[in-house]
Coordinates of N, CA and C in Angstrom, one line a residue:
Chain A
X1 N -263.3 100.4 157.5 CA -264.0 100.5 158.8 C -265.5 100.3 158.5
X2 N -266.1 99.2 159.4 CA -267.4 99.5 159.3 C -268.6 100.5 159.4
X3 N -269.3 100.8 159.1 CA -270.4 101.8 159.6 C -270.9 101.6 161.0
X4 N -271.1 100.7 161.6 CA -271.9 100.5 162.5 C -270.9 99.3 163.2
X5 N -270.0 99.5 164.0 CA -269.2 98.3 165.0 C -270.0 97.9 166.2
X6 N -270.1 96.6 166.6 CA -270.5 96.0 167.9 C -269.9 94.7 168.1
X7 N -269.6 95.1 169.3 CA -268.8 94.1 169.9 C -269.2 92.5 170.1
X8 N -269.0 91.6 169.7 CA -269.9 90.2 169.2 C -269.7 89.5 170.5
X9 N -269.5 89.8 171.7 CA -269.4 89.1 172.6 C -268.8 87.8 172.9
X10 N -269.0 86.7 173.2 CA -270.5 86.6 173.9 C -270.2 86.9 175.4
X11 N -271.5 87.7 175.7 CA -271.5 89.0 177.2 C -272.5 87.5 177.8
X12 N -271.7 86.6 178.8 CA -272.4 85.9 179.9 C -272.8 86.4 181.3
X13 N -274.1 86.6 181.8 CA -274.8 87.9 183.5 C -274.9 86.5 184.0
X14 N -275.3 86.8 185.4 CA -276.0 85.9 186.0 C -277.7 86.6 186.1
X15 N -278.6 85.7 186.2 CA -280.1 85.8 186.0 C -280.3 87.0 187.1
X16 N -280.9 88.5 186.9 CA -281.2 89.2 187.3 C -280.5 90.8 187.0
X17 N -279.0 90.4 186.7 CA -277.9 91.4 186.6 C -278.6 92.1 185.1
X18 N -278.4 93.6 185.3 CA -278.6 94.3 184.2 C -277.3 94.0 183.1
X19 N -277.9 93.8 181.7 CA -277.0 93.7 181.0 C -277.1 95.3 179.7
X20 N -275.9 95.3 179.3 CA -274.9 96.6 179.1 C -274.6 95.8 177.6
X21 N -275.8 96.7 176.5 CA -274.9 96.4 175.1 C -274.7 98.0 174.2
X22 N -273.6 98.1 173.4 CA -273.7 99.0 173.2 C -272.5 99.1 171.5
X23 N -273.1 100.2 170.8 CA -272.6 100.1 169.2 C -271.5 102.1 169.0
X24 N -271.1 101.7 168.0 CA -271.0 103.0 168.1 C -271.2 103.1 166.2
X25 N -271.1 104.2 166.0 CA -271.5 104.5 164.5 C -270.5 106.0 164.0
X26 N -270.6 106.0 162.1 CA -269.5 106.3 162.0 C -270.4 107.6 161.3
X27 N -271.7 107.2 160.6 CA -272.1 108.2 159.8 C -272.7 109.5 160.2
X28 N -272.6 110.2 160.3 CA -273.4 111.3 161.1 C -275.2 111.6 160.8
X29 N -275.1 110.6 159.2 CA -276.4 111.1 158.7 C -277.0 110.2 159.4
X30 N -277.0 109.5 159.8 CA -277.9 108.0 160.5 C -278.7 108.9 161.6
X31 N -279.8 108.3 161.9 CA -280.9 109.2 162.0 C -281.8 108.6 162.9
X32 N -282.1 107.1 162.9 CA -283.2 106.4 163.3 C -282.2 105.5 163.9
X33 N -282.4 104.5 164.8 CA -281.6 103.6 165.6 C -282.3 102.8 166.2
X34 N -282.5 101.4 165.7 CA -282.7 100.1 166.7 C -281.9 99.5 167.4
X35 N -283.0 98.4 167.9 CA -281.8 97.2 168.5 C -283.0 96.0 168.2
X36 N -282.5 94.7 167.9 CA -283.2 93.9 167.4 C -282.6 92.2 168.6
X37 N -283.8 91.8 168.7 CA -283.2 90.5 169.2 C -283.3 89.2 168.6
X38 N -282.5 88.6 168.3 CA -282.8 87.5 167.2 C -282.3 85.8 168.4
X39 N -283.0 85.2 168.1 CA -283.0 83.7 169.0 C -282.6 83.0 168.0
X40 N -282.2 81.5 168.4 CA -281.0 80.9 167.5 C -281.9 80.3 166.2
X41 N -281.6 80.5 165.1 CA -282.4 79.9 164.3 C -283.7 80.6 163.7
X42 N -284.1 81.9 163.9 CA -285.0 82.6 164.2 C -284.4 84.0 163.7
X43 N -285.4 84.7 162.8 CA -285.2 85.9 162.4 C -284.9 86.9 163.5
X44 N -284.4 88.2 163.1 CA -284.5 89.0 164.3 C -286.0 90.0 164.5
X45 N -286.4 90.2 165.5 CA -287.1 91.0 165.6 C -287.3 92.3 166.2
X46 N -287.7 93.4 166.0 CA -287.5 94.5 166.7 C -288.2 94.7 167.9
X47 N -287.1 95.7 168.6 CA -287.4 95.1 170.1 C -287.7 96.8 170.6
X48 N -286.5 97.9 169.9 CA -286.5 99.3 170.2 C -286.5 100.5 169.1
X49 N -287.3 101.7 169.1 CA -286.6 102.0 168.1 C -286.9 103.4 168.5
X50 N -286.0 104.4 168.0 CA -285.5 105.8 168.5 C -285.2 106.6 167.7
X51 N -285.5 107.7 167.4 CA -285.2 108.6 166.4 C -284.5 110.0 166.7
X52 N -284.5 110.0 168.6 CA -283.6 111.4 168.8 C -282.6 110.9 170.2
X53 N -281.2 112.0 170.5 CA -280.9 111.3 171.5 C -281.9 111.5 172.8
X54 N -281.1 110.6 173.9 CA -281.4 110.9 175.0 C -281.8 109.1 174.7
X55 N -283.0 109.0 176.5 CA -283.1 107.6 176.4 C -284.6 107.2 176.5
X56 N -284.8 106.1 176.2 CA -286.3 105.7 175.7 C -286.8 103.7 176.6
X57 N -287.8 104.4 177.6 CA -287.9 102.6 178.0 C -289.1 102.1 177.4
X58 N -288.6 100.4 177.8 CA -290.2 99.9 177.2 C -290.2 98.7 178.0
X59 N -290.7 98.6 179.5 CA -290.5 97.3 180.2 C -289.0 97.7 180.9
X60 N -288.6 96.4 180.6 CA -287.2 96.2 180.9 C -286.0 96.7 180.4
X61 N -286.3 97.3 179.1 CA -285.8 97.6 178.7 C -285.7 99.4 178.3
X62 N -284.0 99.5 177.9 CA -284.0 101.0 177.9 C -283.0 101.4 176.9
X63 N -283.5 102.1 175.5 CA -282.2 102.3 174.8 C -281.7 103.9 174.7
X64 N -280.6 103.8 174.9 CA -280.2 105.4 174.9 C -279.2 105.8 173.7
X65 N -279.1 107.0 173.1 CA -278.9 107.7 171.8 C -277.5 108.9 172.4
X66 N -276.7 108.7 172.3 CA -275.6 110.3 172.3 C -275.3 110.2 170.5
X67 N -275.9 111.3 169.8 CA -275.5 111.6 168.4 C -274.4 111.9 168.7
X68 N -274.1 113.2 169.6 CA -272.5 113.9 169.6 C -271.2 112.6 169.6
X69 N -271.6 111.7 169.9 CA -270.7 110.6 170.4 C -270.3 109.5 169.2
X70 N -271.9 109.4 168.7 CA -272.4 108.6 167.8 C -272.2 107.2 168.5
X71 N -272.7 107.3 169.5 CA -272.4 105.9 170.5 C -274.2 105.7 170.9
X72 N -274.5 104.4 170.5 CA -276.2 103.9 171.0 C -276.1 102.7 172.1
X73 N -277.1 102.6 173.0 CA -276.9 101.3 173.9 C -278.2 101.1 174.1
X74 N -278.4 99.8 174.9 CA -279.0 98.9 175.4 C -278.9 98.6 176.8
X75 N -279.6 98.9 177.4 CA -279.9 98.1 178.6 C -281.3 97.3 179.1
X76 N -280.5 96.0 179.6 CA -281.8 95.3 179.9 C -281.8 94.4 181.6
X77 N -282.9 95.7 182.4 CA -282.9 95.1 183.7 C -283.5 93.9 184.1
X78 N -283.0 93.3 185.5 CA -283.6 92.2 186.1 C -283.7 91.1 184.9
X79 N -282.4 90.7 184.3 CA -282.4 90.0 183.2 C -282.5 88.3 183.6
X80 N -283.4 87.7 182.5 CA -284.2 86.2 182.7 C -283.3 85.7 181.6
X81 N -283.2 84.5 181.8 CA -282.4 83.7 181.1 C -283.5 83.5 179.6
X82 N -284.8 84.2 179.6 CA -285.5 84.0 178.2 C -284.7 85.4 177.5
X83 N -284.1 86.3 177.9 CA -283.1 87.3 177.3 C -282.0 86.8 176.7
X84 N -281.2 85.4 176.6 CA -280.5 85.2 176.1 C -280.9 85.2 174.8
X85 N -279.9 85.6 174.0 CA -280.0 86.0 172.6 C -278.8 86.6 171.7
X86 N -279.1 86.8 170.6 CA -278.2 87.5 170.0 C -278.6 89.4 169.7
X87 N -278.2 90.3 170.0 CA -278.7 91.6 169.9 C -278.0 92.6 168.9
X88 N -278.9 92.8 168.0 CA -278.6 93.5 166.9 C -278.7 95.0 166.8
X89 N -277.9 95.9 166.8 CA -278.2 97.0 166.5 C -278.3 97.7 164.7
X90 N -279.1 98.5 164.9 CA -279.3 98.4 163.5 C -279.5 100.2 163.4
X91 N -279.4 100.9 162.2 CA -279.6 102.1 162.1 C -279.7 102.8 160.9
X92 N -280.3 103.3 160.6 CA -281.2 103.9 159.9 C -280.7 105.5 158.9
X93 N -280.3 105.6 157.5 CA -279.7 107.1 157.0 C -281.6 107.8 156.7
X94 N -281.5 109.2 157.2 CA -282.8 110.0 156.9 C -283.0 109.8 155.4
X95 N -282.3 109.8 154.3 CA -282.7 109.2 153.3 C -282.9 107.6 152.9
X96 N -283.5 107.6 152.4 CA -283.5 106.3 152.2 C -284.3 105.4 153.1
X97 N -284.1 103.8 152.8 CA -284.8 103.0 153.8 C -283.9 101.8 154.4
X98 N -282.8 102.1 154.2 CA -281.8 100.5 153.8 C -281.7 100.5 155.9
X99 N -281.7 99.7 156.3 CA -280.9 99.3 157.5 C -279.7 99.4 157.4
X100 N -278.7 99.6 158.2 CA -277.2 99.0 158.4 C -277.3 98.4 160.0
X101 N -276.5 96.9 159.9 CA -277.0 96.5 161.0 C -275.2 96.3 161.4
X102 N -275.2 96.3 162.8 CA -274.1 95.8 163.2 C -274.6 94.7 163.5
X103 N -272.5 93.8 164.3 CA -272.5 92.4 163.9 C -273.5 91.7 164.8
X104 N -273.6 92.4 166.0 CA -274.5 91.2 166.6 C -273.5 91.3 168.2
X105 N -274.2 91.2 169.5 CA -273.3 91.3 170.3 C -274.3 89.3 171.3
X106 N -273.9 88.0 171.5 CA -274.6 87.3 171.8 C -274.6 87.5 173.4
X107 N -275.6 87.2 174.1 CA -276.2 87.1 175.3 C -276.3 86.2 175.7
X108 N -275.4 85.9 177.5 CA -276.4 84.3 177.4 C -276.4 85.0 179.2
X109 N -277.9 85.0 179.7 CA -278.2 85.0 180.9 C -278.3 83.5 181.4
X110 N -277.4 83.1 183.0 CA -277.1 81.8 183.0 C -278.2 82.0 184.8
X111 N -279.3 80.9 184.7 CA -280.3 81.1 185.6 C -279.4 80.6 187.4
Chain B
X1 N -293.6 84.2 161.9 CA -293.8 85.7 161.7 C -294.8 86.3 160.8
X2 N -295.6 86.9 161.1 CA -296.8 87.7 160.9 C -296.4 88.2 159.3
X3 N -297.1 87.7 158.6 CA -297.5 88.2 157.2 C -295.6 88.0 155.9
X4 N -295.0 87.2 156.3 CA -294.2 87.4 155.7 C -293.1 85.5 155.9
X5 N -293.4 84.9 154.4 CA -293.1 83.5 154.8 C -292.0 83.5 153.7
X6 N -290.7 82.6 154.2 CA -289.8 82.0 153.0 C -290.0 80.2 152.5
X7 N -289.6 80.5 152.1 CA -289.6 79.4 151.5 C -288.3 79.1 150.4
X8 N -287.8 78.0 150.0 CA -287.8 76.6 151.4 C -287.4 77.0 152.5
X9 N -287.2 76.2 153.8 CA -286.7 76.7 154.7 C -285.5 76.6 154.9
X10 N -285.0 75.2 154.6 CA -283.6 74.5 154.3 C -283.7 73.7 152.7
X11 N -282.0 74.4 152.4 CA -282.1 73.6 151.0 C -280.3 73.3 150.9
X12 N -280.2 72.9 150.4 CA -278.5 71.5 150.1 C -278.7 71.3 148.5
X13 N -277.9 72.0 147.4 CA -278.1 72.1 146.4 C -276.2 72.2 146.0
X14 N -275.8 72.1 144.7 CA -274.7 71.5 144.3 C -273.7 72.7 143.6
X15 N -272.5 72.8 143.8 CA -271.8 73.5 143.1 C -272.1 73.8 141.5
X16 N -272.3 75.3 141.0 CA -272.5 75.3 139.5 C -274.5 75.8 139.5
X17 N -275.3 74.8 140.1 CA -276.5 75.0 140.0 C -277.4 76.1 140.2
X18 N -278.6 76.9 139.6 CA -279.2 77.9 139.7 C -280.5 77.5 141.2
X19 N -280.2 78.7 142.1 CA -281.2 78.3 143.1 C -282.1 79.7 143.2
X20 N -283.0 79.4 143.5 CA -284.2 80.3 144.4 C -285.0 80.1 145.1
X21 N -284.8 81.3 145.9 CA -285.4 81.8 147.3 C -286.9 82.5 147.2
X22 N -287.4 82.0 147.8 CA -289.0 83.0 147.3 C -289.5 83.6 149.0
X23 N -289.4 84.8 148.6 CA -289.9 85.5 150.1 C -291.4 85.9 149.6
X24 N -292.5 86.1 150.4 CA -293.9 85.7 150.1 C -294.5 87.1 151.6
X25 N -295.4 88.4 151.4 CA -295.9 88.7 152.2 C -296.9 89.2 151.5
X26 N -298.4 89.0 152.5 CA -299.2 89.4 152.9 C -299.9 90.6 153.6
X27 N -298.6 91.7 153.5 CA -298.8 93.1 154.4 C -298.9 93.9 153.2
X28 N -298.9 93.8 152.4 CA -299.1 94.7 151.0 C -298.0 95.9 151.4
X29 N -296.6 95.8 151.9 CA -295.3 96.6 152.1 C -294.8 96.8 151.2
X30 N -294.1 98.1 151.0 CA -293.6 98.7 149.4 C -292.5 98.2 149.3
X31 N -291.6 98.0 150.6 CA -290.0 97.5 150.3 C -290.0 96.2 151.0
X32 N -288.9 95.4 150.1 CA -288.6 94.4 150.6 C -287.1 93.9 150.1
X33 N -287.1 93.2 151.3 CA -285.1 93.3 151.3 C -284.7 92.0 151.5
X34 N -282.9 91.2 150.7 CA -282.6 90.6 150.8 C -281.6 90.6 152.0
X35 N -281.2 89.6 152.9 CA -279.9 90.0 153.5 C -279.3 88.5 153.8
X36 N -278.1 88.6 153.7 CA -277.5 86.8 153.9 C -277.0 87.2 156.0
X37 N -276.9 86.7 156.2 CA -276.3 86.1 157.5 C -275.3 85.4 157.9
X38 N -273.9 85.4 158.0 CA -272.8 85.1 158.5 C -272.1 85.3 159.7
X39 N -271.1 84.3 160.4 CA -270.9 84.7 161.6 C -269.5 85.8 160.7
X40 N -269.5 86.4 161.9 CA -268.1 87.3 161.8 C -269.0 88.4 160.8
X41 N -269.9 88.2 160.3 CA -270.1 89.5 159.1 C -271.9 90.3 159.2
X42 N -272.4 89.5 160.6 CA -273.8 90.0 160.8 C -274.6 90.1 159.8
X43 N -275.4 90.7 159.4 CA -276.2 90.8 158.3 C -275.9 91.8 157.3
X44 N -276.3 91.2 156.0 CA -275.3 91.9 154.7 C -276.5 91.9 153.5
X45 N -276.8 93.1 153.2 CA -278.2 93.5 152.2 C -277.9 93.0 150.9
X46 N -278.3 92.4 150.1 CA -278.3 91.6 148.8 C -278.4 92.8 147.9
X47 N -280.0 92.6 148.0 CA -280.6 93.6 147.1 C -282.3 93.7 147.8
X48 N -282.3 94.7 147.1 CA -283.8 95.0 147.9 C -284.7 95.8 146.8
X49 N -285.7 96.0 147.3 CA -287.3 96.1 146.1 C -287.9 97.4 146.6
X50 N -288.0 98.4 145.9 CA -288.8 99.8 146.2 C -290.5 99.9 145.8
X51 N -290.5 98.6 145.1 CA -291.9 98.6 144.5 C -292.1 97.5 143.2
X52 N -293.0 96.7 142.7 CA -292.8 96.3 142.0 C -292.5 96.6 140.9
X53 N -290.9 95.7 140.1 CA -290.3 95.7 139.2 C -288.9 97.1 139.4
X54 N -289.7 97.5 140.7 CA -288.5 98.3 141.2 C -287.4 98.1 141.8
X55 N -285.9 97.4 141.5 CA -284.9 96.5 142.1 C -283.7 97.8 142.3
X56 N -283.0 97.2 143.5 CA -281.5 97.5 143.5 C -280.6 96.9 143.8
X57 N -279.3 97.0 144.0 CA -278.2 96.7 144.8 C -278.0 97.0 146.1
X58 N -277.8 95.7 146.8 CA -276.9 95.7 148.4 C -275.8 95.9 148.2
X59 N -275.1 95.5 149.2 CA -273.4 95.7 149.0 C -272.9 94.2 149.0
X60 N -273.8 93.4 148.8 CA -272.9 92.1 148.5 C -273.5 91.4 147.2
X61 N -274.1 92.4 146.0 CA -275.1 91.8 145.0 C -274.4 90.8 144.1
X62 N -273.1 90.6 144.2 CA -272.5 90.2 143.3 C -272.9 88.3 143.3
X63 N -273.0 87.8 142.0 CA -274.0 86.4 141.8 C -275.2 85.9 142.3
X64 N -275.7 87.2 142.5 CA -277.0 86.8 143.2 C -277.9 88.0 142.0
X65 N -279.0 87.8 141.6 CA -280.5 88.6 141.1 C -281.6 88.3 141.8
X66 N -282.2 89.3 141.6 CA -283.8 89.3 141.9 C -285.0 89.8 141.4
X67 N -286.2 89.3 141.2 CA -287.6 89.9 140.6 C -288.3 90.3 141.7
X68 N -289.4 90.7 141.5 CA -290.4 91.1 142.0 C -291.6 91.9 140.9
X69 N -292.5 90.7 140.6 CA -293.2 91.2 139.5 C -294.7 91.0 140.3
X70 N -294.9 91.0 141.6 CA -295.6 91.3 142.1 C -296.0 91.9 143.7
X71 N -296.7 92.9 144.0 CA -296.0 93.2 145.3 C -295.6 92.4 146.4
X72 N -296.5 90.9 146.4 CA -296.5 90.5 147.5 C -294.8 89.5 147.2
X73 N -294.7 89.3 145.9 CA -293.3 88.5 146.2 C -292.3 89.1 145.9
X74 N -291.2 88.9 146.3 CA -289.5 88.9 146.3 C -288.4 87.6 146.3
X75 N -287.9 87.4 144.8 CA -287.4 86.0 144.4 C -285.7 86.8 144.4
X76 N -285.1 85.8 144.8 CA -284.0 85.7 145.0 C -283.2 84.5 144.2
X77 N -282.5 84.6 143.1 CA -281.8 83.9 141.8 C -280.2 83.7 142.7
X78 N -280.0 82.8 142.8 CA -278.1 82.9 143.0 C -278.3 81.8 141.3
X79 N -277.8 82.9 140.5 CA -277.3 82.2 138.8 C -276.4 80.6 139.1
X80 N -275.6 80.6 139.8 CA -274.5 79.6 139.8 C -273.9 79.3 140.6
X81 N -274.5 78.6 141.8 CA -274.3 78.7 143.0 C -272.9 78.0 143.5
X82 N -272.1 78.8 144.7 CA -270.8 78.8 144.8 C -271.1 78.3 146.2
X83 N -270.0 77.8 147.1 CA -269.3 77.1 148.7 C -269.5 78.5 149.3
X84 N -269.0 79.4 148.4 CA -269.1 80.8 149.5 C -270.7 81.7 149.7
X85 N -271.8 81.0 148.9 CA -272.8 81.3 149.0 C -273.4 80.2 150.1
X86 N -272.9 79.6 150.9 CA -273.5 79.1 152.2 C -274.0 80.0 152.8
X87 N -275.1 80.0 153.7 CA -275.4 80.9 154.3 C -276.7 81.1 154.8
X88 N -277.4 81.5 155.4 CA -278.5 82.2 155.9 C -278.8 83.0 155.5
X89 N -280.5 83.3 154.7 CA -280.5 83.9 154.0 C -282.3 84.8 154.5
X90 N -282.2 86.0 154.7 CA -283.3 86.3 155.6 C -284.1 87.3 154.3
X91 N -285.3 87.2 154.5 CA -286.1 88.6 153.5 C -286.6 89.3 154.8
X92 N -287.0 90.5 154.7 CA -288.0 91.7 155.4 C -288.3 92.4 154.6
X93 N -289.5 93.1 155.7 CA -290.1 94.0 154.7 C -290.2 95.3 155.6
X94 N -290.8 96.2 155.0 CA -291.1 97.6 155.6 C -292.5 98.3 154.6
X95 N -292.3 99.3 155.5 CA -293.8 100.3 154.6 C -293.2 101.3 154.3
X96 N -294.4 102.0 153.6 CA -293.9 103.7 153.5 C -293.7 104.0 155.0
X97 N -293.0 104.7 155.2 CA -292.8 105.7 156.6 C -292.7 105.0 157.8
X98 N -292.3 103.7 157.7 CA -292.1 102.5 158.8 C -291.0 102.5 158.6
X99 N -290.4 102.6 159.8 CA -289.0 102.1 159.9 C -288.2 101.0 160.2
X100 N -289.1 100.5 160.9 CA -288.9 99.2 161.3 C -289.0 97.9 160.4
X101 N -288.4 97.3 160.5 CA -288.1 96.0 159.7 C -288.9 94.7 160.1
X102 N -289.6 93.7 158.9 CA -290.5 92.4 159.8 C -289.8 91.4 159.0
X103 N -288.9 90.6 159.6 CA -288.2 90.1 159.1 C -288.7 88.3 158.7
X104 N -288.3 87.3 158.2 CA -288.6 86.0 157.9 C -288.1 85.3 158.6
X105 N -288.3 83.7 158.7 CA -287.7 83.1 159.1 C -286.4 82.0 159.2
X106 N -286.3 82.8 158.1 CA -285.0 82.4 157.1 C -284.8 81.7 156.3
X107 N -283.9 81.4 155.5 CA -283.6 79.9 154.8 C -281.8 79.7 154.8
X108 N -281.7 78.6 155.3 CA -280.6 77.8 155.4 C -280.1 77.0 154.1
X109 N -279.5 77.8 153.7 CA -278.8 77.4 152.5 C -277.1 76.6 152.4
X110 N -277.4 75.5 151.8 CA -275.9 75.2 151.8 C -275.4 74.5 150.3
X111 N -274.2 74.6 150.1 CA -274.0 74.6 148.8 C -272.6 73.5 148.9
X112 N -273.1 72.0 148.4 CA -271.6 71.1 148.5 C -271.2 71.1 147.2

């Protein structure tokens, strides 16, 4: 079993619809939690990043944390077709520095 | 991307042959990490750098090495390169107490 599962999609909205991504995790020590958005050809880049539960915005975007669950998500409102992408969750053990990234869930907002 | 260049970007090199990857930053960052890229398998840690001449293992280190004999670079050796080392092949970096990752722009590797 993986450490970090995400569902690879591909999740197609229509332009405006909030889109709904979300990971779950196995380790309990994991500690820190992104989400990364990567464009085709193009490294990913970090987009969120969280270190307790509960939920955290920035713009349009909003990531929320249940430890008890070990379930992390993504939401991204009034979504633009420049949102299509690939979305990485990624997370973090309090030791150490390594990422574990899940697989990638792709996006495609259709205008 | 800001402070952190690969090189080559795309390479086509032959069954059997020794290749490398040179990740190159400018942030003076303590760690720096390999990771390949595959569909179906997301991203998968090589090996990565705690400091110079400081190396470890990912979980996919096997035919692949790497140096770092200086902070700003991180080289990536595939000894003898194989069909199943196709791939996308990304470097980042991080700081002390940063968590966040600045990743490259990859290199497209293919191996006939």
């Amino acid at each position: 079993q993986k450490e970090v599962e995400q569902d690879p999609g591909p999740l197609s909205v229509p332009e405006g619809a909030i889109v709904s991504l979300n990971c779950t995790y196995s380790n309990s020590a994991f500690q820190y939690f992104m989400w990364y958005r990567q464009y085709s050809r193009k490294g990913p880049e970090l987009l969120m990043y969280t270190y307790s539960s509960g939920n955290k915005e920035d713009g349009r975007f909003t990531a929320q944390v249940d430890k008890s669950s070990k379930y992390i998500s993504l939401f991204i409102r009034d979504s633009q077709p420049s949102d299509s992408a690939t979305y990485l969750c990624a997370i973090l053990k309090a030791a150490g520095n390594k990422l574990t990234f899940g697989g990638g869930t792709r996006v495609l907002v259709k205008p | 991307d800001a402070g952190i260049t690969q090189s080559p970007r795309h390479k086509v090199t032959e069954t059997g042959t020794p290749v490398t990857l040179r990740c190159h930053q400018t942030e003076n960052h303590r760690y720096m990490y390999w990771y390949r890229q595959d569909p179906g398998h997301g991203l998968r840690l090589i090996h990565y750098s705690y400091g110079v001449k400081d190396t470890d293992k990912g979980e996919v280190s096997d035919g692949y090495s790497v140096s770092r004999s200086k902070t700003e670079d991180f080289l990536l050796t595939l000894e003898s390169a194989t069909s199943s080392q196709t791939s996308v092949y990304f470097c980042a970096i991080s700081g002390t107490g940063d968590n966040g990752y600045t990743f490259g722009s990859g290199t497209r590797l293919t191996v006939v």
